[in-house]
JSON list of C-alpha atoms in Angstrom, two decimals:
[
{"chain": "A", "resi": 1, "resn": "ALA", "atom": "CA", "xyz": [0.00, 0.00, 0.00]},
{"chain": "A", "resi": 2, "resn": "GLN", "atom": "CA", "xyz": [1.11, 3.52, -0.68]},
{"chain": "A", "resi": 3, "resn": "SER", "atom": "CA", "xyz": [2.52, 5.26, 2.37]},
{"chain": "A", "resi": 4, "resn": "VAL", "atom": "CA", "xyz": [4.36, 8.36, 3.49]},
{"chain": "A", "resi": 5, "resn": "SER", "atom": "CA", "xyz": [7.07, 8.20, 6.12]},
{"chain": "A", "resi": 6, "resn": "GLN", "atom": "CA", "xyz": [8.46, 10.94, 8.28]},
{"chain": "A", "resi": 7, "resn": "HIS", "atom": "CA", "xyz": [11.22, 9.37, 10.29]},
{"chain": "A", "resi": 8, "resn": "ASN", "atom": "CA", "xyz": [11.88, 12.30, 12.59]},
{"chain": "A", "resi": 9, "resn": "HIS", "atom": "CA", "xyz": [9.05, 12.41, 15.09]},
{"chain": "A", "resi": 10, "resn": "HIS", "atom": "CA", "xyz": [10.44, 15.08, 17.36]},
{"chain": "A", "resi": 11, "resn": "VAL", "atom": "CA", "xyz": [13.24, 17.50, 16.55]},
{"chain": "A", "resi": 12, "resn": "ILE", "atom": "CA", "xyz": [14.72, 20.03, 18.95]},
{"chain": "A", "resi": 13, "resn": "LEU", "atom": "CA", "xyz": [16.94, 22.77, 17.59]},
{"chain": "A", "resi": 14, "resn": "SER", "atom": "CA", "xyz": [18.42, 26.02, 18.78]},
{"chain": "A", "resi": 15, "resn": "GLU", "atom": "CA", "xyz": [17.65, 29.22, 16.96]},
{"chain": "A", "resi": 16, "resn": "ALA", "atom": "CA", "xyz": [19.80, 29.78, 13.88]},
{"chain": "A", "resi": 17, "resn": "ALA", "atom": "CA", "xyz": [20.43, 26.06, 13.44]},
{"chain": "A", "resi": 18, "resn": "SER", "atom": "CA", "xyz": [19.74, 24.51, 10.07]},
{"chain": "A", "resi": 19, "resn": "LEU", "atom": "CA", "xyz": [16.78, 22.25, 9.60]},
{"chain": "A", "resi": 20, "resn": "GLU", "atom": "CA", "xyz": [16.13, 19.24, 7.43]},
{"chain": "A", "resi": 21, "resn": "LEU", "atom": "CA", "xyz": [13.04, 17.09, 7.87]},
{"chain": "A", "resi": 22, "resn": "GLY", "atom": "CA", "xyz": [12.83, 13.86, 5.98]},
{"chain": "A", "resi": 23, "resn": "CYS", "atom": "CA", "xyz": [9.88, 12.64, 3.95]},
{"chain": "A", "resi": 24, "resn": "ASN", "atom": "CA", "xyz": [9.78, 9.45, 1.92]},
{"chain": "A", "resi": 25, "resn": "TYR", "atom": "CA", "xyz": [6.91, 7.90, 0.07]},
{"chain": "A", "resi": 26, "resn": "SER", "atom": "CA", "xyz": [6.29, 4.50, -1.42]},
{"chain": "A", "resi": 27, "resn": "TYR", "atom": "CA", "xyz": [4.65, 4.85, -4.80]},
{"chain": "A", "resi": 28, "resn": "GLY", "atom": "CA", "xyz": [6.09, 4.46, -8.24]},
{"chain": "A", "resi": 29, "resn": "GLY", "atom": "CA", "xyz": [3.69, 6.62, -10.20]},
{"chain": "A", "resi": 30, "resn": "THR", "atom": "CA", "xyz": [3.24, 10.34, -10.63]},
{"chain": "A", "resi": 31, "resn": "VAL", "atom": "CA", "xyz": [2.96, 12.36, -7.46]},
{"chain": "A", "resi": 32, "resn": "ASN", "atom": "CA", "xyz": [2.25, 15.84, -6.21]},
{"chain": "A", "resi": 33, "resn": "LEU", "atom": "CA", "xyz": [4.09, 16.65, -3.00]},
{"chain": "A", "resi": 34, "resn": "PHE", "atom": "CA", "xyz": [3.24, 19.04, -0.19]},
{"chain": "A", "resi": 35, "resn": "TRP", "atom": "CA", "xyz": [4.47, 20.22, 3.13]},
{"chain": "A", "resi": 36, "resn": "TYR", "atom": "CA", "xyz": [1.94, 21.56, 5.60]},
{"chain": "A", "resi": 37, "resn": "VAL", "atom": "CA", "xyz": [2.64, 23.26, 8.91]},
{"chain": "A", "resi": 38, "resn": "GLN", "atom": "CA", "xyz": [0.44, 23.39, 11.98]},
{"chain": "A", "resi": 39, "resn": "TYR", "atom": "CA", "xyz": [1.38, 26.01, 14.55]},
{"chain": "A", "resi": 40, "resn": "PRO", "atom": "CA", "xyz": [0.22, 25.38, 18.11]},
{"chain": "A", "resi": 41, "resn": "GLY", "atom": "CA", "xyz": [-3.52, 25.81, 18.31]},
{"chain": "A", "resi": 42, "resn": "GLN", "atom": "CA", "xyz": [-3.91, 26.66, 14.65]},
{"chain": "A", "resi": 43, "resn": "HIS", "atom": "CA", "xyz": [-5.07, 24.98, 11.48]},
{"chain": "A", "resi": 44, "resn": "LEU", "atom": "CA", "xyz": [-2.93, 23.38, 8.83]},
{"chain": "A", "resi": 45, "resn": "GLN", "atom": "CA", "xyz": [-1.29, 25.75, 6.38]},
{"chain": "A", "resi": 46, "resn": "LEU", "atom": "CA", "xyz": [0.45, 25.01, 3.13]},
{"chain": "A", "resi": 47, "resn": "LEU", "atom": "CA", "xyz": [4.20, 25.66, 3.25]},
{"chain": "A", "resi": 48, "resn": "LEU", "atom": "CA", "xyz": [5.12, 24.62, -0.26]},
{"chain": "A", "resi": 49, "resn": "LYS", "atom": "CA", "xyz": [4.20, 22.23, -3.02]},
{"chain": "A", "resi": 50, "resn": "TYR", "atom": "CA", "xyz": [5.72, 20.42, -5.95]},
{"chain": "A", "resi": 51, "resn": "PHE", "atom": "CA", "xyz": [3.75, 19.55, -9.05]},
{"chain": "A", "resi": 52, "resn": "SER", "atom": "CA", "xyz": [6.35, 19.46, -11.82]},
{"chain": "A", "resi": 53, "resn": "GLY", "atom": "CA", "xyz": [9.42, 21.29, -13.13]},
{"chain": "A", "resi": 54, "resn": "ASP", "atom": "CA", "xyz": [12.31, 22.39, -10.93]},
{"chain": "A", "resi": 55, "resn": "PRO", "atom": "CA", "xyz": [12.62, 19.79, -8.17]},
{"chain": "A", "resi": 56, "resn": "LEU", "atom": "CA", "xyz": [13.84, 22.44, -5.75]},
{"chain": "A", "resi": 57, "resn": "VAL", "atom": "CA", "xyz": [10.82, 24.38, -4.60]},
{"chain": "A", "resi": 58, "resn": "LYS", "atom": "CA", "xyz": [10.71, 27.40, -2.38]},
{"chain": "A", "resi": 59, "resn": "GLY", "atom": "CA", "xyz": [7.86, 28.11, -0.02]},
{"chain": "A", "resi": 60, "resn": "ILE", "atom": "CA", "xyz": [6.85, 30.65, 2.52]},
{"chain": "A", "resi": 61, "resn": "LYS", "atom": "CA", "xyz": [8.90, 31.75, 5.52]},
{"chain": "A", "resi": 62, "resn": "GLY", "atom": "CA", "xyz": [12.22, 30.72, 4.02]},
{"chain": "A", "resi": 63, "resn": "PHE", "atom": "CA", "xyz": [11.42, 27.03, 3.66]},
{"chain": "A", "resi": 64, "resn": "GLU", "atom": "CA", "xyz": [12.41, 24.96, 0.68]},
{"chain": "A", "resi": 65, "resn": "ALA", "atom": "CA", "xyz": [12.14, 21.33, -0.31]},
{"chain": "A", "resi": 66, "resn": "GLU", "atom": "CA", "xyz": [13.83, 19.14, -2.86]},
{"chain": "A", "resi": 67, "resn": "PHE", "atom": "CA", "xyz": [12.12, 16.35, -4.76]},
{"chain": "A", "resi": 68, "resn": "ILE", "atom": "CA", "xyz": [14.51, 13.50, -5.50]},
{"chain": "A", "resi": 69, "resn": "LYS", "atom": "CA", "xyz": [12.55, 11.09, -7.61]},
{"chain": "A", "resi": 70, "resn": "SER", "atom": "CA", "xyz": [15.12, 8.30, -7.47]},
{"chain": "A", "resi": 71, "resn": "LYS", "atom": "CA", "xyz": [14.99, 8.34, -3.70]},
{"chain": "A", "resi": 72, "resn": "PHE", "atom": "CA", "xyz": [11.22, 8.87, -3.43]},
{"chain": "A", "resi": 73, "resn": "SER", "atom": "CA", "xyz": [12.01, 11.74, -1.10]},
{"chain": "A", "resi": 74, "resn": "PHE", "atom": "CA", "xyz": [10.81, 15.29, -0.55]},
{"chain": "A", "resi": 75, "resn": "ASN", "atom": "CA", "xyz": [12.84, 16.68, 2.34]},
{"chain": "A", "resi": 76, "resn": "LEU", "atom": "CA", "xyz": [12.06, 20.04, 3.89]},
{"chain": "A", "resi": 77, "resn": "ARG", "atom": "CA", "xyz": [14.89, 22.44, 4.67]},
{"chain": "A", "resi": 78, "resn": "LYS", "atom": "CA", "xyz": [15.48, 25.81, 6.21]},
{"chain": "A", "resi": 79, "resn": "PRO", "atom": "CA", "xyz": [18.97, 27.30, 6.61]},
{"chain": "A", "resi": 80, "resn": "SER", "atom": "CA", "xyz": [18.30, 29.07, 9.90]},
{"chain": "A", "resi": 81, "resn": "VAL", "atom": "CA", "xyz": [15.30, 28.34, 12.10]},
{"chain": "A", "resi": 82, "resn": "GLN", "atom": "CA", "xyz": [13.56, 30.78, 14.39]},
{"chain": "A", "resi": 83, "resn": "TRP", "atom": "CA", "xyz": [11.65, 30.27, 17.58]},
{"chain": "A", "resi": 84, "resn": "SER", "atom": "CA", "xyz": [8.46, 31.03, 15.65]},
{"chain": "A", "resi": 85, "resn": "ASP", "atom": "CA", "xyz": [9.05, 27.93, 13.52]},
{"chain": "A", "resi": 86, "resn": "THR", "atom": "CA", "xyz": [8.03, 25.76, 16.45]},
{"chain": "A", "resi": 87, "resn": "ALA", "atom": "CA", "xyz": [5.18, 23.69, 15.04]},
{"chain": "A", "resi": 88, "resn": "GLU", "atom": "CA", "xyz": [4.20, 20.34, 13.66]},
{"chain": "A", "resi": 89, "resn": "TYR", "atom": "CA", "xyz": [5.16, 19.66, 10.06]},
{"chain": "A", "resi": 90, "resn": "PHE", "atom": "CA", "xyz": [3.32, 17.24, 7.81]},
{"chain": "A", "resi": 91, "resn": "CYS", "atom": "CA", "xyz": [4.49, 15.86, 4.54]},
{"chain": "A", "resi": 92, "resn": "ALA", "atom": "CA", "xyz": [1.69, 14.88, 2.18]},
{"chain": "A", "resi": 93, "resn": "VAL", "atom": "CA", "xyz": [1.63, 13.09, -1.13]},
{"chain": "A", "resi": 94, "resn": "LYS", "atom": "CA", "xyz": [-1.05, 12.98, -3.75]},
{"chain": "A", "resi": 95, "resn": "MET", "atom": "CA", "xyz": [-0.72, 9.97, -5.98]},
{"chain": "A", "resi": 96, "resn": "ASP", "atom": "CA", "xyz": [-2.19, 9.57, -9.43]},
{"chain": "A", "resi": 97, "resn": "THR", "atom": "CA", "xyz": [-4.43, 6.74, -8.41]},
{"chain": "A", "resi": 98, "resn": "GLY", "atom": "CA", "xyz": [-8.20, 6.92, -8.59]},
{"chain": "A", "resi": 99, "resn": "ARG", "atom": "CA", "xyz": [-8.25, 7.90, -4.94]},
{"chain": "A", "resi": 100, "resn": "ARG", "atom": "CA", "xyz": [-7.95, 11.66, -5.19]},
{"chain": "A", "resi": 101, "resn": "ALA", "atom": "CA", "xyz": [-6.90, 12.50, -1.68]},
{"chain": "A", "resi": 102, "resn": "LEU", "atom": "CA", "xyz": [-3.73, 13.20, 0.16]},
{"chain": "A", "resi": 103, "resn": "THR", "atom": "CA", "xyz": [-1.76, 10.66, 2.09]},
{"chain": "A", "resi": 104, "resn": "PHE", "atom": "CA", "xyz": [-0.12, 12.27, 5.09]},
{"chain": "A", "resi": 105, "resn": "GLY", "atom": "CA", "xyz": [2.98, 11.36, 6.99]},
{"chain": "A", "resi": 106, "resn": "SER", "atom": "CA", "xyz": [2.71, 11.04, 10.75]},
{"chain": "A", "resi": 107, "resn": "GLY", "atom": "CA", "xyz": [4.16, 14.50, 11.30]},
{"chain": "A", "resi": 108, "resn": "THR", "atom": "CA", "xyz": [7.33, 15.90, 12.86]},
{"chain": "A", "resi": 109, "resn": "ARG", "atom": "CA", "xyz": [7.15, 18.07, 15.91]},
{"chain": "A", "resi": 110, "resn": "LEU", "atom": "CA", "xyz": [9.77, 20.80, 15.71]},
{"chain": "A", "resi": 111, "resn": "GLN", "atom": "CA", "xyz": [10.74, 22.62, 18.84]},
{"chain": "A", "resi": 112, "resn": "VAL", "atom": "CA", "xyz": [13.05, 25.61, 18.46]},
{"chain": "A", "resi": 113, "resn": "GLN", "atom": "CA", "xyz": [14.71, 26.81, 21.60]},
{"chain": "A", "resi": 114, "resn": "PRO", "atom": "CA", "xyz": [15.61, 30.51, 21.95]},
{"chain": "B", "resi": 1, "resn": "ASP", "atom": "CA", "xyz": [-8.70, 35.79, 2.50]},
{"chain": "B", "resi": 2, "resn": "ALA", "atom": "CA", "xyz": [-11.22, 33.06, 1.88]},
{"chain": "B", "resi": 3, "resn": "ARG", "atom": "CA", "xyz": [-11.27, 30.47, 4.63]},
{"chain": "B", "resi": 4, "resn": "VAL", "atom": "CA", "xyz": [-12.76, 27.10, 5.33]},
{"chain": "B", "resi": 5, "resn": "THR", "atom": "CA", "xyz": [-15.06, 27.51, 8.32]},
{"chain": "B", "resi": 6, "resn": "GLN", "atom": "CA", "xyz": [-15.73, 24.70, 10.77]},
{"chain": "B", "resi": 7, "resn": "THR", "atom": "CA", "xyz": [-18.18, 24.64, 13.64]},
{"chain": "B", "resi": 8, "resn": "PRO", "atom": "CA", "xyz": [-18.11, 24.04, 16.49]},
{"chain": "B", "resi": 9, "resn": "ARG", "atom": "CA", "xyz": [-14.48, 24.68, 17.42]},
{"chain": "B", "resi": 10, "resn": "HIS", "atom": "CA", "xyz": [-14.78, 22.51, 20.51]},
{"chain": "B", "resi": 11, "resn": "LYS", "atom": "CA", "xyz": [-17.29, 19.87, 21.52]},
{"chain": "B", "resi": 12, "resn": "VAL", "atom": "CA", "xyz": [-17.42, 17.87, 24.73]},
{"chain": "B", "resi": 13, "resn": "THR", "atom": "CA", "xyz": [-20.14, 15.32, 25.16]},
{"chain": "B", "resi": 14, "resn": "GLU", "atom": "CA", "xyz": [-20.91, 12.00, 26.77]},
{"chain": "B", "resi": 15, "resn": "MET", "atom": "CA", "xyz": [-20.53, 8.73, 24.98]},
{"chain": "B", "resi": 16, "resn": "GLY", "atom": "CA", "xyz": [-23.64, 7.62, 23.19]},
{"chain": "B", "resi": 17, "resn": "GLN", "atom": "CA", "xyz": [-24.63, 11.12, 22.14]},
{"chain": "B", "resi": 18, "resn": "GLU", "atom": "CA", "xyz": [-24.94, 12.25, 18.55]},
{"chain": "B", "resi": 19, "resn": "VAL", "atom": "CA", "xyz": [-22.28, 14.65, 17.34]},
{"chain": "B", "resi": 20, "resn": "THR", "atom": "CA", "xyz": [-22.61, 16.81, 14.25]},
{"chain": "B", "resi": 21, "resn": "MET", "atom": "CA", "xyz": [-19.68, 18.77, 12.83]},
{"chain": "B", "resi": 22, "resn": "ARG", "atom": "CA", "xyz": [-20.17, 21.31, 10.09]},
{"chain": "B", "resi": 23, "resn": "CYS", "atom": "CA", "xyz": [-17.93, 22.70, 7.43]},
{"chain": "B", "resi": 24, "resn": "GLN", "atom": "CA", "xyz": [-18.35, 25.58, 5.02]},
{"chain": "B", "resi": 25, "resn": "PRO", "atom": "CA", "xyz": [-15.90, 25.16, 2.15]},
{"chain": "B", "resi": 26, "resn": "ILE", "atom": "CA", "xyz": [-14.36, 28.05, 0.29]},
{"chain": "B", "resi": 27, "resn": "LEU", "atom": "CA", "xyz": [-16.79, 29.39, -2.27]},
{"chain": "B", "resi": 28, "resn": "GLY", "atom": "CA", "xyz": [-16.13, 27.85, -5.66]},
{"chain": "B", "resi": 29, "resn": "HIS", "atom": "CA", "xyz": [-14.23, 24.84, -4.37]},
{"chain": "B", "resi": 30, "resn": "ASN", "atom": "CA", "xyz": [-15.67, 21.60, -5.69]},
{"chain": "B", "resi": 31, "resn": "THR", "atom": "CA", "xyz": [-13.90, 19.10, -3.45]},
{"chain": "B", "resi": 32, "resn": "VAL", "atom": "CA", "xyz": [-14.39, 18.69, 0.30]},
{"chain": "B", "resi": 33, "resn": "PHE", "atom": "CA", "xyz": [-12.40, 16.43, 2.58]},
{"chain": "B", "resi": 34, "resn": "TRP", "atom": "CA", "xyz": [-12.86, 15.27, 6.16]},
{"chain": "B", "resi": 35, "resn": "TYR", "atom": "CA", "xyz": [-9.74, 14.31, 8.13]},
{"chain": "B", "resi": 36, "resn": "ARG", "atom": "CA", "xyz": [-9.24, 13.13, 11.66]},
{"chain": "B", "resi": 37, "resn": "GLN", "atom": "CA", "xyz": [-6.11, 13.88, 13.63]},
{"chain": "B", "resi": 38, "resn": "THR", "atom": "CA", "xyz": [-5.15, 11.79, 16.64]},
{"chain": "B", "resi": 39, "resn": "MET", "atom": "CA", "xyz": [-1.91, 11.41, 18.52]},
{"chain": "B", "resi": 40, "resn": "MET", "atom": "CA", "xyz": [-1.71, 7.75, 17.62]},
{"chain": "B", "resi": 41, "resn": "GLN", "atom": "CA", "xyz": [-2.69, 7.80, 13.96]},
{"chain": "B", "resi": 42, "resn": "GLY", "atom": "CA", "xyz": [-1.69, 11.27, 12.86]},
{"chain": "B", "resi": 43, "resn": "LEU", "atom": "CA", "xyz": [-3.86, 12.58, 10.05]},
{"chain": "B", "resi": 44, "resn": "GLU", "atom": "CA", "xyz": [-6.33, 10.14, 8.51]},
{"chain": "B", "resi": 45, "resn": "LEU", "atom": "CA", "xyz": [-8.67, 10.74, 5.64]},
{"chain": "B", "resi": 46, "resn": "LEU", "atom": "CA", "xyz": [-12.24, 9.87, 6.54]},
{"chain": "B", "resi": 47, "resn": "ALA", "atom": "CA", "xyz": [-14.13, 10.86, 3.41]},
{"chain": "B", "resi": 48, "resn": "TYR", "atom": "CA", "xyz": [-14.21, 13.23, 0.52]},
{"chain": "B", "resi": 49, "resn": "PHE", "atom": "CA", "xyz": [-16.69, 14.67, -1.92]},
{"chain": "B", "resi": 50, "resn": "ARG", "atom": "CA", "xyz": [-16.37, 15.98, -5.43]},
{"chain": "B", "resi": 51, "resn": "ASN", "atom": "CA", "xyz": [-19.20, 18.21, -6.65]},
{"chain": "B", "resi": 52, "resn": "ARG", "atom": "CA", "xyz": [-21.19, 17.13, -3.57]},
{"chain": "B", "resi": 53, "resn": "ALA", "atom": "CA", "xyz": [-21.01, 13.45, -4.49]},
{"chain": "B", "resi": 54, "resn": "PRO", "atom": "CA", "xyz": [-19.15, 11.14, -2.11]},
{"chain": "B", "resi": 55, "resn": "LEU", "atom": "CA", "xyz": [-16.13, 9.68, -3.87]},
{"chain": "B", "resi": 56, "resn": "ASP", "atom": "CA", "xyz": [-14.45, 7.80, -1.10]},
{"chain": "B", "resi": 57, "resn": "ASP", "atom": "CA", "xyz": [-15.50, 7.15, 2.46]},
{"chain": "B", "resi": 58, "resn": "SER", "atom": "CA", "xyz": [-13.51, 3.99, 3.02]},
{"chain": "B", "resi": 59, "resn": "GLY", "atom": "CA", "xyz": [-11.65, 5.58, 5.92]},
{"chain": "B", "resi": 60, "resn": "MET", "atom": "CA", "xyz": [-14.80, 6.13, 7.89]},
{"chain": "B", "resi": 61, "resn": "PRO", "atom": "CA", "xyz": [-16.35, 3.64, 10.34]},
{"chain": "B", "resi": 62, "resn": "LYS", "atom": "CA", "xyz": [-19.60, 2.97, 8.54]},
{"chain": "B", "resi": 63, "resn": "ASP", "atom": "CA", "xyz": [-21.62, 1.84, 11.49]},
{"chain": "B", "resi": 64, "resn": "ARG", "atom": "CA", "xyz": [-21.48, 5.14, 13.33]},
{"chain": "B", "resi": 65, "resn": "PHE", "atom": "CA", "xyz": [-20.12, 7.82, 11.01]},
{"chain": "B", "resi": 66, "resn": "SER", "atom": "CA", "xyz": [-21.90, 9.53, 8.16]},
{"chain": "B", "resi": 67, "resn": "ALA", "atom": "CA", "xyz": [-20.85, 12.39, 5.91]},
{"chain": "B", "resi": 68, "resn": "GLU", "atom": "CA", "xyz": [-23.10, 14.44, 3.68]},
{"chain": "B", "resi": 69, "resn": "MET", "atom": "CA", "xyz": [-23.15, 17.58, 1.58]},
{"chain": "B", "resi": 70, "resn": "PRO", "atom": "CA", "xyz": [-26.72, 18.86, 1.53]},
{"chain": "B", "resi": 71, "resn": "ASP", "atom": "CA", "xyz": [-25.60, 21.76, -0.63]},
{"chain": "B", "resi": 72, "resn": "ALA", "atom": "CA", "xyz": [-22.40, 23.23, -2.05]},
{"chain": "B", "resi": 73, "resn": "THR", "atom": "CA", "xyz": [-21.87, 25.48, 0.97]},
{"chain": "B", "resi": 74, "resn": "LEU", "atom": "CA", "xyz": [-22.24, 22.91, 3.72]},
{"chain": "B", "resi": 75, "resn": "ALA", "atom": "CA", "xyz": [-20.63, 19.59, 4.55]},
{"chain": "B", "resi": 76, "resn": "THR", "atom": "CA", "xyz": [-21.55, 17.64, 7.67]},
{"chain": "B", "resi": 77, "resn": "LEU", "atom": "CA", "xyz": [-19.91, 14.82, 9.56]},
{"chain": "B", "resi": 78, "resn": "LYS", "atom": "CA", "xyz": [-22.06, 12.97, 12.08]},
{"chain": "B", "resi": 79, "resn": "ILE", "atom": "CA", "xyz": [-21.18, 10.41, 14.68]},
{"chain": "B", "resi": 80, "resn": "GLN", "atom": "CA", "xyz": [-24.01, 8.40, 16.23]},
{"chain": "B", "resi": 81, "resn": "PRO", "atom": "CA", "xyz": [-23.51, 6.98, 18.78]},
{"chain": "B", "resi": 82, "resn": "SER", "atom": "CA", "xyz": [-20.23, 8.59, 19.81]},
{"chain": "B", "resi": 83, "resn": "GLU", "atom": "CA", "xyz": [-17.54, 6.67, 21.67]},
{"chain": "B", "resi": 84, "resn": "PRO", "atom": "CA", "xyz": [-14.49, 7.81, 23.66]},
{"chain": "B", "resi": 85, "resn": "ARG", "atom": "CA", "xyz": [-12.18, 6.55, 20.91]},
{"chain": "B", "resi": 86, "resn": "ASP", "atom": "CA", "xyz": [-13.71, 9.13, 18.58]},
{"chain": "B", "resi": 87, "resn": "SER", "atom": "CA", "xyz": [-12.00, 11.89, 20.56]},
{"chain": "B", "resi": 88, "resn": "ALA", "atom": "CA", "xyz": [-9.78, 13.72, 18.11]},
{"chain": "B", "resi": 89, "resn": "VAL", "atom": "CA", "xyz": [-9.49, 16.88, 16.08]},
{"chain": "B", "resi": 90, "resn": "TYR", "atom": "CA", "xyz": [-11.57, 16.71, 12.92]},
{"chain": "B", "resi": 91, "resn": "PHE", "atom": "CA", "xyz": [-10.45, 18.83, 10.00]},
{"chain": "B", "resi": 92, "resn": "CYS", "atom": "CA", "xyz": [-12.37, 19.81, 6.96]},
{"chain": "B", "resi": 93, "resn": "ALA", "atom": "CA", "xyz": [-10.51, 20.88, 3.85]},
{"chain": "B", "resi": 94, "resn": "SER", "atom": "CA", "xyz": [-11.68, 22.12, 0.49]},
{"chain": "B", "resi": 95, "resn": "GLY", "atom": "CA", "xyz": [-10.00, 22.36, -2.85]},
{"chain": "B", "resi": 96, "resn": "LEU", "atom": "CA", "xyz": [-10.53, 22.96, -6.51]},
{"chain": "B", "resi": 97, "resn": "GLY", "atom": "CA", "xyz": [-10.24, 19.69, -8.32]},
{"chain": "B", "resi": 98, "resn": "SER", "atom": "CA", "xyz": [-9.64, 19.28, -12.02]},
{"chain": "B", "resi": 99, "resn": "ILE", "atom": "CA", "xyz": [-12.73, 19.33, -14.17]},
{"chain": "B", "resi": 100, "resn": "VAL", "atom": "CA", "xyz": [-11.25, 17.23, -16.93]},
{"chain": "B", "resi": 101, "resn": "GLY", "atom": "CA", "xyz": [-9.18, 14.15, -16.13]},
{"chain": "B", "resi": 102, "resn": "GLY", "atom": "CA", "xyz": [-7.02, 15.38, -13.34]},
{"chain": "B", "resi": 103, "resn": "GLY", "atom": "CA", "xyz": [-5.14, 12.51, -11.83]},
{"chain": "B", "resi": 104, "resn": "ALA", "atom": "CA", "xyz": [-2.50, 14.03, -9.64]},
{"chain": "B", "resi": 105, "resn": "TRP", "atom": "CA", "xyz": [-2.91, 17.64, -10.69]},
{"chain": "B", "resi": 106, "resn": "ASP", "atom": "CA", "xyz": [-5.44, 18.98, -8.26]},
{"chain": "B", "resi": 107, "resn": "GLN", "atom": "CA", "xyz": [-4.70, 22.14, -6.40]},
{"chain": "B", "resi": 108, "resn": "PRO", "atom": "CA", "xyz": [-3.64, 22.13, -2.75]},
{"chain": "B", "resi": 109, "resn": "GLN", "atom": "CA", "xyz": [-6.28, 21.81, -0.13]},
{"chain": "B", "resi": 110, "resn": "HIS", "atom": "CA", "xyz": [-7.20, 24.56, 2.27]},
{"chain": "B", "resi": 111, "resn": "PHE", "atom": "CA", "xyz": [-7.88, 23.44, 5.81]},
{"chain": "B", "resi": 112, "resn": "GLY", "atom": "CA", "xyz": [-10.29, 24.74, 8.40]},
{"chain": "B", "resi": 113, "resn": "ASP", "atom": "CA", "xyz": [-9.34, 25.31, 12.03]},
{"chain": "B", "resi": 114, "resn": "GLY", "atom": "CA", "xyz": [-10.70, 21.93, 13.06]},
{"chain": "B", "resi": 115, "resn": "THR", "atom": "CA", "xyz": [-13.23, 20.74, 15.60]},
{"chain": "B", "resi": 116, "resn": "ARG", "atom": "CA", "xyz": [-11.73, 19.43, 18.80]},
{"chain": "B", "resi": 117, "resn": "LEU", "atom": "CA", "xyz": [-14.02, 16.61, 19.93]},
{"chain": "B", "resi": 118, "resn": "SER", "atom": "CA", "xyz": [-13.89, 15.03, 23.36]},
{"chain": "B", "resi": 119, "resn": "ILE", "atom": "CA", "xyz": [-16.13, 12.10, 24.17]},
{"chain": "B", "resi": 120, "resn": "LEU", "atom": "CA", "xyz": [-16.35, 11.33, 27.86]}
]
């Protein structure tokens, strides 16, 4: 069955540290890829998305992600995190099957210490 | 900015009671999704609708859950009877799906604030 894996469940960083959150999926067909963020007490927001073209995509708030098709990965990066980046991050994959919904990873809780 | 609106924001009730959650999708969006978020399972898709028709509700316990879209501006998710294991945050999302073909090329979904449900 198709699945999305986020191996880092809880990440703790100091401000100004670099961030990379892993996301891998298991599906050999065409995909759309997303990263969503959920700040404490708030709803999910779209950070960035990949549909086609340049595999390095830039999103809001200085985040970027790189699609590596051969590795079935879509890792999220930020060169220098801020305390305000403390949130839960979800990777999501939309697969070109008949089931037109997103498959989410289990999420990564990021805690940035001042 | 257009937003997906969910009501109520919080609901606490006793087991066995009926629970109804409502969602107003963004005007013009033709696809509505219901998700459930729990600590154990993360985000799970319960059901989704395209042009008000249910396309997939395989993630939903059929014996107690039901999802409907009585019109294009309202989606409902009902639980009857509710059980403590239903306690979770329920998210509604809407999106603009492709009219022709589509496959993987739908636009991103916009999420509501969620309904935090506690069944005692």
